[in-house]
Coordinates of C-alpha atoms and ligand atoms in Angstrom, one line a residue:
M11 CA 0.0 0.0 0.0
T12 CA 1.3 3.5 -0.8
T13 CA 0.8 5.8 2.1
L14 CA 0.9 9.6 1.8
G15 CA 4.3 9.4 3.5
T16 CA 5.8 7.0 1.0
A17 CA 4.3 8.9 -1.9
L18 CA 6.1 12.0 -0.5
S19 CA 9.4 10.1 -0.3
Q20 CA 9.0 8.7 -3.8
A21 CA 8.4 12.2 -5.2
Q22 CA 11.4 13.5 -3.4
G23 CA 13.4 10.5 -4.8
Q24 CA 12.4 11.7 -8.3
G25 CA 14.2 15.0 -7.6
M26 CA 11.4 17.1 -6.1
D27 CA 12.1 19.2 -3.1
R28 CA 10.0 18.5 -0.1
L29 CA 7.8 21.6 -0.2
D30 CA 7.0 21.0 -3.9
A31 CA 6.2 17.4 -3.2
Q32 CA 3.9 18.3 -0.3
L33 CA 2.1 20.9 -2.4
L34 CA 1.6 18.5 -5.3
L35 CA 0.3 15.8 -3.0
L36 CA -2.1 18.2 -1.4
H37 CA -3.2 19.2 -4.9
V38 CA -4.0 15.6 -6.0
L39 CA -5.9 15.0 -2.7
G40 CA -8.0 18.1 -3.2
Q41 CA -6.7 19.7 0.0
D42 CA -5.9 23.3 0.6
A43 CA -2.4 24.2 -0.4
H44 CA -1.8 25.8 3.0
D45 CA -2.6 22.6 4.8
R46 CA 0.8 21.0 5.1
A47 CA -0.1 20.2 8.8
W48 CA -2.9 18.0 7.5
L49 CA -0.4 16.1 5.4
L50 CA 1.9 15.5 8.4
A51 CA -1.1 14.3 10.5
H52 CA -2.2 11.9 7.7
D53 CA 1.3 10.5 6.9
S54 CA 0.3 6.9 7.3
D55 CA -3.1 7.1 5.5
A56 CA -3.4 5.2 2.3
L57 CA -3.1 7.2 -0.9
P58 CA -6.3 6.6 -2.9
A59 CA -5.6 4.9 -6.2
A60 CA -7.2 7.7 -8.2
A61 CA -4.9 10.3 -6.5
E62 CA -1.9 8.0 -7.1
G63 CA -2.7 7.8 -10.8
H64 CA -3.1 11.5 -10.9
L65 CA 0.2 12.2 -9.0
A66 CA 2.6 10.2 -11.2
P67 CA 2.4 12.3 -14.4
L68 CA 2.5 15.5 -12.3
V69 CA 5.7 14.4 -10.6
A70 CA 7.2 13.6 -14.0
R71 CA 6.3 17.0 -15.3
R72 CA 7.9 18.7 -12.3
A73 CA 11.0 16.4 -12.8
A74 CA 11.1 17.7 -16.4
G75 CA 11.4 21.2 -15.2
E76 CA 7.9 22.6 -15.4
P77 CA 7.3 25.1 -12.6
L78 CA 5.1 23.7 -9.8
A79 CA 2.8 26.8 -10.0
Y80 CA 1.8 25.9 -13.5
I81 CA 1.3 22.2 -12.6
I82 CA -1.0 23.0 -9.8
G83 CA -2.3 26.2 -11.4
R84 CA -1.8 28.2 -8.2
R85 CA 0.7 30.6 -6.6
E86 CA 0.6 32.5 -3.4
F87 CA 1.5 36.2 -3.6
F88 CA 1.3 38.8 -0.8
G89 CA -1.0 36.4 1.1
L90 CA -3.4 36.0 -1.9
D91 CA -4.0 32.6 -3.5
L92 CA -3.7 33.3 -7.3
E93 CA -4.6 31.2 -10.3
V94 CA -1.7 31.1 -12.8
N95 CA -1.2 29.4 -16.1
P96 CA 1.5 29.6 -18.8
S97 CA 0.0 32.8 -20.3
V98 CA 1.2 34.7 -17.2
L99 CA 4.5 35.1 -15.4
I100 CA 4.6 33.3 -12.1
P101 CA 4.5 36.0 -9.4
R102 CA 7.9 36.2 -7.6
P103 CA 8.6 37.0 -4.0
D104 CA 10.9 39.8 -5.3
T105 CA 7.8 41.7 -6.5
E106 CA 6.4 41.9 -3.0
I107 CA 9.1 44.5 -2.5
L108 CA 7.4 46.6 -5.1
V109 CA 4.0 46.1 -3.5
E110 CA 5.4 47.1 -0.1
W111 CA 6.9 50.3 -1.6
A112 CA 3.7 51.1 -3.4
L113 CA 1.7 50.7 -0.2
E114 CA 3.9 53.4 1.4
H115 CA 2.5 55.7 -1.2
L116 CA -1.1 54.8 -0.4
P117 CA -2.3 56.0 3.0
T118 CA -4.4 53.4 4.9
T119 CA -7.2 56.0 4.9
T120 CA -7.2 56.0 1.1
D121 CA -10.5 57.1 -0.3
Q122 CA -12.1 56.7 -3.8
T123 CA -10.2 59.6 -5.1
L124 CA -6.8 57.8 -5.2
R125 CA -6.2 56.3 -8.6
V126 CA -3.7 53.5 -9.1
L127 CA -2.6 51.8 -12.4
D128 CA -0.7 48.5 -12.7
L129 CA 1.0 48.1 -16.1
G130 CA 1.5 44.6 -17.5
T131 CA -0.5 43.1 -14.7
G132 CA -0.2 39.4 -15.8
S133 CA -2.0 37.3 -13.2
G134 CA -3.1 40.6 -11.6
A135 CA -0.7 40.0 -8.7
I136 CA 0.3 43.6 -8.0
A137 CA -3.0 45.2 -8.6
L138 CA -4.8 42.6 -6.5
A139 CA -2.4 42.9 -3.6
L140 CA -2.8 46.7 -3.6
K141 CA -6.6 46.5 -3.8
A142 CA -6.6 43.9 -1.0
Q143 CA -4.5 46.2 1.3
R144 CA -6.2 49.5 0.2
P145 CA -9.8 48.7 -0.6
G146 CA -10.6 52.4 -0.9
A147 CA -8.3 53.0 -3.8
Q148 CA -9.5 52.8 -7.4
V149 CA -7.2 50.3 -9.0
Q150 CA -6.8 49.8 -12.8
A151 CA -4.8 47.0 -14.4
L152 CA -3.6 46.7 -18.0
D153 CA -2.0 44.0 -20.1
W154 CA -1.3 43.5 -23.7
S155 CA -2.3 39.8 -23.5
E156 CA -6.0 38.9 -23.5
A157 CA -5.1 35.5 -22.2
A158 CA -3.3 37.1 -19.2
L159 CA -6.2 39.5 -18.6
A160 CA -8.6 36.5 -18.5
V161 CA -6.5 35.0 -15.7
A162 CA -6.3 38.3 -13.9
R163 CA -10.1 38.9 -14.2
R164 CA -10.8 35.4 -12.8
N165 CA -8.5 36.1 -9.8
A166 CA -10.2 39.4 -9.1
A167 CA -13.6 37.8 -9.3
R168 CA -12.6 34.9 -7.0
L169 CA -11.1 37.2 -4.5
S170 CA -14.0 39.7 -4.8
L171 CA -11.5 42.5 -5.5
D172 CA -12.9 45.3 -7.7
I173 CA -10.3 46.1 -10.3
T174 CA -10.9 47.8 -13.7
F175 CA -9.0 45.8 -16.4
A176 CA -8.1 47.0 -19.8
Q177 CA -6.1 45.7 -22.8
G178 CA -3.4 47.9 -24.2
N179 CA 0.1 48.7 -25.1
W180 CA 1.5 50.4 -22.0
L181 CA 0.1 54.0 -21.8
D182 CA -0.8 54.3 -25.5
S183 CA -4.3 55.6 -26.0
N184 CA -4.7 56.1 -22.2
H185 CA -5.8 59.6 -21.5
Q186 CA -6.2 59.3 -17.7
R187 CA -4.1 60.4 -14.8
Y188 CA -3.1 58.5 -11.7
H189 CA -1.6 59.1 -8.3
L190 CA 0.5 56.0 -8.6
I191 CA 1.6 53.9 -11.5
V192 CA 3.4 50.6 -10.8
A193 CA 4.8 48.0 -13.2
N194 CA 6.8 44.8 -13.3
P195 CA 7.5 44.9 -17.0
P196 CA 9.6 42.5 -19.1
Y197 CA 13.2 43.5 -18.4
V198 CA 15.4 40.5 -19.3
A199 CA 17.8 41.0 -22.2
D200 CA 16.8 39.1 -25.3
A201 CA 19.9 36.9 -25.2
D202 CA 20.2 36.5 -21.4
P203 CA 21.4 33.0 -20.6
H204 CA 19.0 32.8 -17.7
L205 CA 16.1 32.6 -20.1
S206 CA 16.7 28.9 -20.5
A207 CA 15.7 28.4 -16.9
L208 CA 12.4 30.3 -17.6
A209 CA 11.5 28.4 -20.7
H210 CA 8.0 27.6 -19.4
E211 CA 7.0 31.2 -18.8
P212 CA 5.7 33.6 -21.5
L213 CA 8.7 35.2 -23.3
Q214 CA 6.6 38.2 -24.0
A215 CA 6.4 38.9 -20.2
L216 CA 10.2 38.5 -19.8
T217 CA 12.3 39.9 -22.6
A218 CA 12.7 43.6 -23.6
G219 CA 15.3 44.2 -26.3
P220 CA 19.0 43.7 -26.3
D221 CA 19.6 45.3 -22.9
G222 CA 16.2 44.5 -21.3
L223 CA 15.4 48.2 -21.0
Q224 CA 13.1 48.6 -23.9
D225 CA 9.8 48.5 -22.0
L226 CA 11.1 50.2 -19.0
S227 CA 12.2 53.1 -21.3
T228 CA 8.8 53.2 -23.0
I229 CA 6.9 53.3 -19.7
I230 CA 9.2 56.0 -18.2
A231 CA 9.1 58.2 -21.3
S232 CA 5.3 58.3 -21.2
A233 CA 4.3 58.0 -17.5
L234 CA 4.9 61.6 -16.4
G235 CA 2.0 62.9 -18.4
H236 CA -0.2 60.3 -16.7
L237 CA 0.6 61.3 -13.2
Y238 CA -1.0 64.0 -11.1
P239 CA 1.5 66.4 -9.6
G240 CA 3.2 64.6 -6.7
G241 CA 2.2 61.2 -8.2
S242 CA 4.8 58.4 -8.4
L243 CA 6.0 55.8 -10.9
L244 CA 7.4 52.7 -9.2
L245 CA 9.1 50.0 -11.3
E246 CA 10.6 46.6 -10.8
H247 CA 13.8 46.0 -12.9
G248 CA 16.6 43.6 -13.3
H249 CA 19.4 43.3 -10.8
K250 CA 21.9 45.3 -12.9
Q251 CA 19.5 47.9 -14.2
A252 CA 19.0 50.3 -11.2
V253 CA 21.6 52.9 -12.4
A254 CA 20.1 52.9 -16.0
V255 CA 16.5 53.1 -14.7
R256 CA 17.3 56.0 -12.4
E257 CA 19.0 57.8 -15.3
L258 CA 16.0 57.2 -17.5
L259 CA 13.8 58.6 -14.8
A260 CA 16.0 61.7 -14.4
V261 CA 16.1 62.4 -18.1
A262 CA 12.4 62.1 -18.4
G263 CA 12.0 64.7 -15.7
F264 CA 11.1 62.7 -12.6
C265 CA 12.2 64.0 -9.2
K266 CA 12.7 62.3 -5.8
I267 CA 14.2 59.3 -7.7
A268 CA 15.0 56.4 -5.4
S269 CA 15.6 52.7 -5.5
R270 CA 14.6 49.8 -3.2
R271 CA 16.7 46.7 -2.4
D272 CA 15.4 43.2 -2.3
L273 CA 16.1 40.7 0.6
A274 CA 19.5 39.9 -1.0
G275 CA 20.5 43.6 -0.9
I276 CA 20.1 44.1 -4.6
E277 CA 18.5 47.2 -6.0
R278 CA 15.3 45.7 -7.5
C279 CA 12.9 48.6 -7.9
S280 CA 13.3 52.2 -8.8
G281 CA 10.9 55.1 -9.1
G282 CA 10.3 58.8 -9.1
Q283 CA 7.8 61.5 -8.6
Q284 CA 6.0 63.9 -10.9
S285 CA 7.2 67.2 -9.5
L286 CA 4.6 69.7 -8.3
E287 CA 6.0 72.0 -11.0
P288 CA 5.5 70.7 -14.5
H289 CA 9.0 69.9 -16.0
P290 CA 9.5 72.0 -19.2
H291 CA 12.0 69.7 -20.9
A292 CA 10.7 66.3 -20.0
H293 CA 11.3 63.6 -22.7
A294 CA 13.9 65.8 -24.4
S295 CA 16.8 63.3 -24.7
L296 CA 15.4 60.1 -23.4
R297 CA 16.7 58.1 -26.4
T298 CA 20.3 58.6 -25.3
I299 CA 20.0 55.7 -22.8
G300 CA 18.8 52.2 -23.4
S301 CA 17.9 50.6 -26.7
P302 CA 16.5 52.5 -29.7
A303 CA 12.8 52.5 -29.6
A304 CA 12.2 49.6 -32.0
H305 CA 8.7 48.6 -31.1
R306 CA 7.2 45.3 -30.2
P307 CA 4.0 44.6 -28.3
P308 CA 4.7 44.0 -24.6
R309 CA 2.7 41.6 -22.5
Ligands
LIG579 N1 12.3 38.5 -12.1 C1 12.0 37.7 -13.2 C2 13.2 36.7 -13.4 O1 14.3 37.1 -13.7 C3 11.8 38.5 -14.5 C4 10.5 39.2 -14.4 C5 10.4 40.2 -15.4 O2 11.0 40.2 -16.5 N2 9.5 41.1 -15.2 O3 13.0 35.5 -13.2

């Protein structure tokens, strides 16, 4: 007889780490992903044959390198249980830094007048985390990919979080203003060797030109005109991009430019503020940094 305990050891024997094996086992048993304590308490229970049959191919997929989040269709982000599938990037713990920083810009007493935009929302992770923490804010979320928007809309509906979604190419044809714009855009260089480890995720959500700065440049160049005076743009970027992003923000005319470090001490997010005085020369020489603005639709 296969018990839950032996099934766990077998999955680990096939190269899965213990946490992944536990999450997968909970998934085939139809148990809550948070309930690892249940699993420990039922270690010597028999694994039902149907669950065993379901488990084997999933363990094989994981062993072949498919991310666990896609196999179980779920990922936790900022305390929210999110649906994910291969049309969206799997939310990363790094991005929680951006959410925390954004929350510092949104007072807890936030009322309906505060307008927030999440660009390239993917699964909706950032927008949903902000709305969950600041229910009073008006949160909009945009993506290029209709398939990603479908996932984000389902997440919002399941979590009963009221977000306005739109399809679009960054800020093109958007005529609104916001108090806060946030984005975790694609920022990996087209030829980055790390991409081979991310082969299951949508390339459109990952890569942005030869230096990875193409979408960050596009967003920075257009965001100032979409912020109210005093409003902020906060961006996640790659681990070697902070200097370039701060420079793009400066050239575009942002003030109070700053960066935030991740848990490993790496500058992971940068942002700036629309000054209270409109900047007369904003956008003037933006193209001096980063890649030329050859265009491709972002996710
Ligand atoms: N942080 C992700 C990674 O390198 C990339 C996310 C992104 O491009 N926005 O795995």
